[in-house]
Coordinates of C-alpha atoms in Angstrom, one line a residue:
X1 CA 5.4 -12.6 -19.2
X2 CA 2.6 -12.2 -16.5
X3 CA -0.1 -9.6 -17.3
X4 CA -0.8 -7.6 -14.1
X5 CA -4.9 -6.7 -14.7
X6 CA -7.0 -3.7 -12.9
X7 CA -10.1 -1.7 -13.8
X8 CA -10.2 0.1 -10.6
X9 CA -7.8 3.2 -9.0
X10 CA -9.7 3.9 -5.9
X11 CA -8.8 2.3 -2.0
X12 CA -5.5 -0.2 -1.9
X13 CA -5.1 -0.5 -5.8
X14 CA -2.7 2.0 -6.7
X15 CA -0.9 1.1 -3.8
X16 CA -0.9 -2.8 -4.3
X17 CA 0.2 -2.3 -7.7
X18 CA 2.9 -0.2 -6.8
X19 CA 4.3 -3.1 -4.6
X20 CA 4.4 -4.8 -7.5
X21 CA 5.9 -2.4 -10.3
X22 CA 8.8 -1.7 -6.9
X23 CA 9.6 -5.3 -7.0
X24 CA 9.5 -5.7 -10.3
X25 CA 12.1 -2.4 -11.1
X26 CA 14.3 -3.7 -8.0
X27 CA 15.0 -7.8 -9.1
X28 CA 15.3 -6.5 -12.7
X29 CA 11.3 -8.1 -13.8
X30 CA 10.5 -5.3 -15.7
X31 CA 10.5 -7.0 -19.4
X32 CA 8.4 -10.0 -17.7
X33 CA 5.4 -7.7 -16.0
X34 CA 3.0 -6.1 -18.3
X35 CA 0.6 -3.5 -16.4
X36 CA -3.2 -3.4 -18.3
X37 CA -4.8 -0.8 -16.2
X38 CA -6.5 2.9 -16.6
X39 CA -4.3 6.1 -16.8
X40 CA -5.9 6.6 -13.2
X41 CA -4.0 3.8 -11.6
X42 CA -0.8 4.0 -13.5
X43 CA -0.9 7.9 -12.3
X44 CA -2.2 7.0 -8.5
X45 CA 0.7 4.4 -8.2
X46 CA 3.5 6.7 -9.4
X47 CA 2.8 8.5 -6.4
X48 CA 3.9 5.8 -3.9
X49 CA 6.9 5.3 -6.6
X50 CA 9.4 8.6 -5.7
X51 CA 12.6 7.3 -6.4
X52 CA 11.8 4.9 -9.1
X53 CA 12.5 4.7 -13.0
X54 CA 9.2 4.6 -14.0
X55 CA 10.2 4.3 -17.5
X56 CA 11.4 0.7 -17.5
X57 CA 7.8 -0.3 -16.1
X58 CA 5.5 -1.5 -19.6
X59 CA 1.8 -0.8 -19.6
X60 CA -1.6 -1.8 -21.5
X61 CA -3.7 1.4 -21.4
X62 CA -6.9 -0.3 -20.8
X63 CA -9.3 3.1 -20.8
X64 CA -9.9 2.8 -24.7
X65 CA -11.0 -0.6 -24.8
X66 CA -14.4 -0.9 -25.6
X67 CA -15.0 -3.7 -22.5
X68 CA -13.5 -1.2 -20.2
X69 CA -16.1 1.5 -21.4
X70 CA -18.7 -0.5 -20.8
X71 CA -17.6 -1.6 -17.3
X72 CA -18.0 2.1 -16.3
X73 CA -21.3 2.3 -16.9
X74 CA -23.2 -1.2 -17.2
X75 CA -25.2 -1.6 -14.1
X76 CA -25.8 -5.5 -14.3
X77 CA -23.2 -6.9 -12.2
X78 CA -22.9 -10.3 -14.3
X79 CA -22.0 -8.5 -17.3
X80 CA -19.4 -6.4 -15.8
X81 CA -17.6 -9.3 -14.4
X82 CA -18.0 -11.0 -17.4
X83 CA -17.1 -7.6 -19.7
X84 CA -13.8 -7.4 -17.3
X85 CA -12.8 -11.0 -17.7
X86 CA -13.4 -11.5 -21.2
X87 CA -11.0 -8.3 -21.2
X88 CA -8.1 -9.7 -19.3
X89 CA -8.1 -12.7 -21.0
X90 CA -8.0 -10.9 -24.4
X91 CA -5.2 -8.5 -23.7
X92 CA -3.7 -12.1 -22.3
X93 CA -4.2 -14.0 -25.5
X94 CA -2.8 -11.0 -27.9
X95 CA -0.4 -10.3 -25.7
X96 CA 1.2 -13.8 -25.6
X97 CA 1.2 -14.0 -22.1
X98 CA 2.2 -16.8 -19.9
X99 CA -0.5 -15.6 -17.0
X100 CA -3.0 -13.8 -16.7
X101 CA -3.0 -11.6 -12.7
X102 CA -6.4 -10.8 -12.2
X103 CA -5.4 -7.6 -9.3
X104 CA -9.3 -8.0 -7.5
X105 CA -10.9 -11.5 -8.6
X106 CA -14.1 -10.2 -6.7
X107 CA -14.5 -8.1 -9.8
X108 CA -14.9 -10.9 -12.7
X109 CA -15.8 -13.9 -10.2
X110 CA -19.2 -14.5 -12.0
X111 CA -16.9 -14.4 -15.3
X112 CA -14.6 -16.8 -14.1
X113 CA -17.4 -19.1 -13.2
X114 CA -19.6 -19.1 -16.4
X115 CA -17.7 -18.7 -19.1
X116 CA -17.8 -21.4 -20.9
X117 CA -14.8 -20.6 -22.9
X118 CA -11.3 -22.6 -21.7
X119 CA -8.4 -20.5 -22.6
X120 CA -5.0 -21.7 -23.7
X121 CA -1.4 -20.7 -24.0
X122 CA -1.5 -18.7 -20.7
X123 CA -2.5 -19.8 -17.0
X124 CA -4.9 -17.6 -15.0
X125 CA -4.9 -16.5 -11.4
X126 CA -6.1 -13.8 -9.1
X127 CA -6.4 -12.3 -5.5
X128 CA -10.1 -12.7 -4.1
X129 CA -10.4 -10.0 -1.2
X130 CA -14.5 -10.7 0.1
X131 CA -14.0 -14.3 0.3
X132 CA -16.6 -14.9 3.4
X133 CA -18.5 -18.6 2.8
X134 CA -16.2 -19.8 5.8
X135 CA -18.0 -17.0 7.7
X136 CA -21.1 -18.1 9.8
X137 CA -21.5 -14.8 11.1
X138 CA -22.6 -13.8 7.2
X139 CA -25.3 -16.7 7.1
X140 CA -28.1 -14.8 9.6
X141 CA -30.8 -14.3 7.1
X142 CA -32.6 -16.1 3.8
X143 CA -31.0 -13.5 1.8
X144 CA -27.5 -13.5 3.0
X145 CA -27.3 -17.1 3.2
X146 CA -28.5 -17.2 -0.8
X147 CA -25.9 -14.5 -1.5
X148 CA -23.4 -16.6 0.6
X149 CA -24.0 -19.8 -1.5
X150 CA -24.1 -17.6 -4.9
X151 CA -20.9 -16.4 -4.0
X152 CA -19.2 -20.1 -2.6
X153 CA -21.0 -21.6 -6.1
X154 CA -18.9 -19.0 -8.7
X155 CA -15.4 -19.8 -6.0
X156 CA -16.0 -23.7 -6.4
X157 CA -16.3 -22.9 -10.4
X158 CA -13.3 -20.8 -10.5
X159 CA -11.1 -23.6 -9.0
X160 CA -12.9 -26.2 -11.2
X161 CA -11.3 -24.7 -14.6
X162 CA -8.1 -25.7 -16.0
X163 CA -7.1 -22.6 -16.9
X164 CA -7.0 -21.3 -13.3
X165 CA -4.2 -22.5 -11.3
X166 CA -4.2 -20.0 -7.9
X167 CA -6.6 -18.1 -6.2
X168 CA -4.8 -15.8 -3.6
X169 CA -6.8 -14.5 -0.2
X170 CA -5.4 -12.0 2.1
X171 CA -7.7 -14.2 4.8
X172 CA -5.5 -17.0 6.2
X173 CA -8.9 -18.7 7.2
X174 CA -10.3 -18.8 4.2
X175 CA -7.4 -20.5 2.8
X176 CA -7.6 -23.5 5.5
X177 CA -10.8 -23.8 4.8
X178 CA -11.3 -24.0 1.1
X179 CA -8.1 -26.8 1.7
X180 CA -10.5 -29.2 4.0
X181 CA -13.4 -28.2 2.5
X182 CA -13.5 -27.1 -1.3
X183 CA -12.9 -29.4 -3.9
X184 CA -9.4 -28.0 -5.7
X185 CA -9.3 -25.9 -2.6
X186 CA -5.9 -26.6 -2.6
X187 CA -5.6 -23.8 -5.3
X188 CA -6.4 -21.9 -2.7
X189 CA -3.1 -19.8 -1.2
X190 CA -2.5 -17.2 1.6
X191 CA -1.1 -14.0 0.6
X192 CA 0.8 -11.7 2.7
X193 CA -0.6 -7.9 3.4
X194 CA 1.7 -5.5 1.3
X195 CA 3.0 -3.5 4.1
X196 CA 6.4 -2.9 5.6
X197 CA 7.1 -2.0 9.2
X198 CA 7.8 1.5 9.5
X199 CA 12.0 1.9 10.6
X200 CA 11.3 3.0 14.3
X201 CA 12.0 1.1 17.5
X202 CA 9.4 0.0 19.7
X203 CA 9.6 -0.9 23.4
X204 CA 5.9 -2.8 24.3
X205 CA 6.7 -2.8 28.2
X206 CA 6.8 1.2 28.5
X207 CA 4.2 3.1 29.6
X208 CA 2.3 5.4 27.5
X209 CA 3.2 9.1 27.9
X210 CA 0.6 11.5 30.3
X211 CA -1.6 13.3 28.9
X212 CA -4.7 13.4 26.7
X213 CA -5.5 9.4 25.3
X214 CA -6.0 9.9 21.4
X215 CA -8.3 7.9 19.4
X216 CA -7.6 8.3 15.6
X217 CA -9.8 7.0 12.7
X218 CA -8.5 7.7 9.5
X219 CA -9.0 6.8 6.3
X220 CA -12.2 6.6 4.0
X221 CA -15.7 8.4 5.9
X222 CA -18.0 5.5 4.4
X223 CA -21.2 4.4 6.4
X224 CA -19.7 0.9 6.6
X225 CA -16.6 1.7 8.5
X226 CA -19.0 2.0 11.6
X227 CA -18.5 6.2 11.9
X228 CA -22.4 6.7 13.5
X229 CA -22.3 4.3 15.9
X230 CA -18.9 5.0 17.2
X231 CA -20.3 8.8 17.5
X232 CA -23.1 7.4 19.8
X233 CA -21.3 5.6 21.4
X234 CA -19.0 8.9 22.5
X235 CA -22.0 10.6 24.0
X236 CA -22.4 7.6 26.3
X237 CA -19.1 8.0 27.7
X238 CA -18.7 9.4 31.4
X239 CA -17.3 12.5 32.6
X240 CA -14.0 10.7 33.8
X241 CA -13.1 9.4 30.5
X242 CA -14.7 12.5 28.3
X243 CA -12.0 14.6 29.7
X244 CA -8.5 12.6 29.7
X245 CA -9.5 11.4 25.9
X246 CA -9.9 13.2 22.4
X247 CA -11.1 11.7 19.1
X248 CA -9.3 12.6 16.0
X249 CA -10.9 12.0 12.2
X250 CA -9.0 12.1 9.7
X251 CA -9.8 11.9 5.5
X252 CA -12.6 11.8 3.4
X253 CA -15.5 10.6 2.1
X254 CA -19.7 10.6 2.1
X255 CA -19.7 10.5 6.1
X256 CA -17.3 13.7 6.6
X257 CA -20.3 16.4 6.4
X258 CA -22.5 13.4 9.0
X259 CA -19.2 13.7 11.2
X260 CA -19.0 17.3 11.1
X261 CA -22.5 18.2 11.9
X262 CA -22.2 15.8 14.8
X263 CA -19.2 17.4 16.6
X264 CA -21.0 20.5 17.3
X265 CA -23.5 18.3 19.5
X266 CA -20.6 16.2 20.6
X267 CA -17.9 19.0 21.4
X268 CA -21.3 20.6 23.5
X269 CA -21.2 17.6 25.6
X270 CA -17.7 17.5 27.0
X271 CA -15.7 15.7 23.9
X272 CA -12.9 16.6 22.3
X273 CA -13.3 15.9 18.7
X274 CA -11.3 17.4 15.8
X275 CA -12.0 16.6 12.1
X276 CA -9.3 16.6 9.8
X277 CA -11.6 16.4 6.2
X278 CA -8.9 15.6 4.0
X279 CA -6.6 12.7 2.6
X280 CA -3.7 13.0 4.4
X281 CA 0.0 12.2 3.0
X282 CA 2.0 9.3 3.5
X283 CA 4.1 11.9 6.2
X284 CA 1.2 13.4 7.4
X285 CA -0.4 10.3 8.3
X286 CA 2.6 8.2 9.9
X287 CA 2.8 11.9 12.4
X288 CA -0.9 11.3 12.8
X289 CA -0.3 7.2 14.0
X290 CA 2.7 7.7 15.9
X291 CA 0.8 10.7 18.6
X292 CA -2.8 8.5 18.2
X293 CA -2.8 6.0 21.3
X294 CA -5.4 3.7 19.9
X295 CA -6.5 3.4 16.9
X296 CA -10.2 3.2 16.0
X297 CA -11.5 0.9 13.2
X298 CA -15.3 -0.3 13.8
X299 CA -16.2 -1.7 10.7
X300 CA -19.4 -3.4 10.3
X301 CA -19.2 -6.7 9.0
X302 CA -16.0 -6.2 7.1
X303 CA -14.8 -9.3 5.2
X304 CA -11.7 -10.0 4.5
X305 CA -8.3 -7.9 5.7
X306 CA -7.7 -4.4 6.6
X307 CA -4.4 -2.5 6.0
X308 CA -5.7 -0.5 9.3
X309 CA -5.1 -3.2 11.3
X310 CA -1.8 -3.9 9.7
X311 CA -0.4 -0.4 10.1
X312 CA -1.8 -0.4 13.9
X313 CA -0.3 -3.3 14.6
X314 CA 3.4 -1.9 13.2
X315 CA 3.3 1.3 15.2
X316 CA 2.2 -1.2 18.5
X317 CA -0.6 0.7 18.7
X318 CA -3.6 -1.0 19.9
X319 CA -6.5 -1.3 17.9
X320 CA -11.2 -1.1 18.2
X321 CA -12.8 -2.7 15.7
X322 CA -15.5 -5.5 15.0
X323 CA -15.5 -9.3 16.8
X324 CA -16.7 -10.5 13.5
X325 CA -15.1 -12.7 10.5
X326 CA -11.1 -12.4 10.4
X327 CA -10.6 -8.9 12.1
X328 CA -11.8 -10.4 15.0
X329 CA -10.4 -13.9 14.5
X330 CA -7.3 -11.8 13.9
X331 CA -7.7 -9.3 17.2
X332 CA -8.4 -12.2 20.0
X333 CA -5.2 -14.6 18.4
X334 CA -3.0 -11.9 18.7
X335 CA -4.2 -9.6 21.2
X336 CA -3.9 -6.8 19.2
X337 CA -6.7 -4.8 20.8
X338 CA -10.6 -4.5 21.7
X339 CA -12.8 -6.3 19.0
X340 CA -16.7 -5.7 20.1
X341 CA -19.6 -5.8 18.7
X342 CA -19.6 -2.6 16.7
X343 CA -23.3 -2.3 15.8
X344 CA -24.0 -1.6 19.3
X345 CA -22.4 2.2 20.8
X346 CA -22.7 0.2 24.3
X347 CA -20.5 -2.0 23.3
X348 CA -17.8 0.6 21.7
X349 CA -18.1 2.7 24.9
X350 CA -17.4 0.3 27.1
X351 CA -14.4 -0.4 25.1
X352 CA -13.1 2.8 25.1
X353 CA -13.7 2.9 29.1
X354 CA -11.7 0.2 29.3
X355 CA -8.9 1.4 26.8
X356 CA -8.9 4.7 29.6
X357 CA -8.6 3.1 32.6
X358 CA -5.0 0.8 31.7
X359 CA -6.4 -1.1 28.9
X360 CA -3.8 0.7 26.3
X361 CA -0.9 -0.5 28.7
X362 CA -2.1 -3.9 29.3
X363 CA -2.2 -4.2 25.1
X364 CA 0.6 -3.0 24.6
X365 CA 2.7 -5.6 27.2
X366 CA 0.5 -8.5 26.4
X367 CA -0.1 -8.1 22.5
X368 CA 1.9 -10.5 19.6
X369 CA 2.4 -7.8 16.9
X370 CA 6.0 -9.3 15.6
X371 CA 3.7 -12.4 15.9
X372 CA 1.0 -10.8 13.6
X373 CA 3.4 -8.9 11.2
X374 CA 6.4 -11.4 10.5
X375 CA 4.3 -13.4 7.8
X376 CA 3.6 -9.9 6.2
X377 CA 5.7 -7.4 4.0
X378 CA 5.8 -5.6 0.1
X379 CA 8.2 -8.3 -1.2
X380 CA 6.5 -11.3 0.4
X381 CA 3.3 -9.8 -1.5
X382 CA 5.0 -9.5 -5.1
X383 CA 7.1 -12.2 -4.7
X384 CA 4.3 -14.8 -4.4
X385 CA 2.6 -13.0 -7.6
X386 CA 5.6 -12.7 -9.6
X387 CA 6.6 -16.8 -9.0
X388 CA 3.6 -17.3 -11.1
X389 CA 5.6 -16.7 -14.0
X390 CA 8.7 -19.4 -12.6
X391 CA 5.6 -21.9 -11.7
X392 CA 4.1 -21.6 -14.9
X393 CA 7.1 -22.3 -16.6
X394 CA 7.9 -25.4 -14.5

């Protein structure tokens, strides 16, 4: 039996978990997957789960252990990772588990790495999504190149203990390099993005349909998805483009009432902005992608993966976003859009004046996105964690 482990029900857990419990309930894996996670997540994955039994799925309700209290409130991040993988590997133990899944490894890493207690009976692996030591880009200071080195020390520790057998990255970089470079690196493995291409036929040699070019952002309004410098750079736009494009936000989040105040100022200047300040559903959203003409992303200094770009790149739609770490590695190999410096609104406009004046087109003929998505899908994504149980057992 594997032991599927999560503390948290916010961002891509409910849905990556849902992947999961789907796989599971379809290849008849129900009996061998044990969920440990809150009431939050169970409920937040249901949602993706429509046409699913449910009922066959098991689960370890988490919220009334007294670990998982403390998590919530314990501000010292050493003892939260330690308080979350002592935790998992408890549930594990009384459980009688074959492995241990920890769901986000970034969340017990410092556990992992200094515990000095070696666990038997059960094998322990998990998915690492800010793996970023490969990075140089996250080396430009004294104290991000002692965070860096912190973070590469506890990664090197994780790999060094028996116990742990794989350490899955959604960053295909980071895998090739802990393989030439980290010692057991070659614990190390890729793991596909959990997302399937949407059942509609694209043709990437037609011409975009006249009219107005939409820019969509959607998602979480956070400060470091790059929301204030992508609204400066909109007021540095000329005439020309402010009147054949609009910009579309769409969801939630500490930004929205920044955004809002903003588009009085901006819609006074000649842009058309709209604000859609709400989570939108799964139908809602796929409508929103399939009208938007580019799709705006301009994180700052995102490590790791983004679904954004994923979904972007299954609707053919091209994408803005940073030149830095694996977006960007990911952007210029594939072509899959305009990746720019997105600390600096010059930088952003000018990408979007480009986009306006037969950038979109020239993606959209010129871009790999079967090249980009073929090595992604749901069941590539569970299959990979559900062989740990076959693995373990061989």
């Amino acid at each position: 039996m594997i032991i599927y482990f999560d503390t948290e029900w916010e961002g891509h857990h409910p849905h990556h978990m849902a992947v999961v419990a789907r796989y599971a309930l379809k290849f008849q894996l129900c009996d061998k997957v044990l969920f440990a996670v809150p009431t939050e997540l169970q409920e937040r994955a249901f949602k993706f789960l429509v046409d699913e039994d449910k009922t066959k799925l098991h689960f370890f309700q988490i919220n009334n252990e007294d670990e998982f209290k403390k998590i919530r409130y314990v501000k010292n991040r050493w003892v939260k990772h330690l308080l979350g993988w002592r935790l998992g590997c408890r549930i594990a133990y009384q459980q009688n588990a074959d492995v241990l899944f920890f769901a986000v490894m970034d969340d017990v890493l410092l556990g992992s790495a200094f515990d000095p207690v070696r666990y038997s009976g059960f094998t322990i692996s998990g998915l690492i999504f800010r793996a970023s030591m490969h990075y140089q880009e996250m080396r430009n200071g004294f104290v991000s190149s002692a965070r860096e080195f912190i973070k590469s020390v506890t990664v090197y520790r994780t790999l060094k203990r028996r116990d742990f057998v794989k350490l899955f990255t959604l960053d295909p970089y980071f895998a090739e390099f802990a393989r030439n470079n980290i010692v057991n690196g070659y614990k190390v493995e890729f793991l596909p993005e959990p997302y399937d291409l949407p059942d509609v036929h694209f043709d990437s040699n037609s011409e975009r349909e006249q009219g107005k070019i939409r820019f969509l952002f959607y998602g979480s309004m956070q400060r470091r998805k790059g929301i204030e410098p992508l609204l400066d750079a909109l007021k540095l736009l000329p005439s020309s483009v402010k009147e054949k494009s609009e910009f579309r936000f769409c969801g939630e989040g500490p930004m929205v009432p920044f955004i809002q105040n903003r588009k009085k100022e901006l819609l006074a200047e000649g842009i058309n902005i709209t604000v859609e300040a709400r989570y939108l559903s799964q139908c809602e959203l796929d409508e929103e992608i399939k009208k938007a003409d580019v799709i705006l992303a301009p994180y700052l200094n995102h490590i790791g993966s983004s679904g954004v770009l994923v979904t972007a790149a299954a609707y053919h739609k091209p994408i803005l976003s940073q030149n830095a770490m694996m977006i960007g590695r990911e952007l210029q190999r594939y072509r899959l859009g305009e990746a720019v410096d997105t600390h600096d609104p010059a930088a952003i406009a000018a990408a979007i004046i480009r986009l306006c004046e037969g950038g979109i087109d020239k993606i959209r003929r010129t871009a790999d996105f079967e090249g980009y998505l073929q090595r992604h899908g749901e069941e590539k994504f569970a299959q990979k964690i559900l062989n740990l149980i076959q693995e373990n057992n061989t």
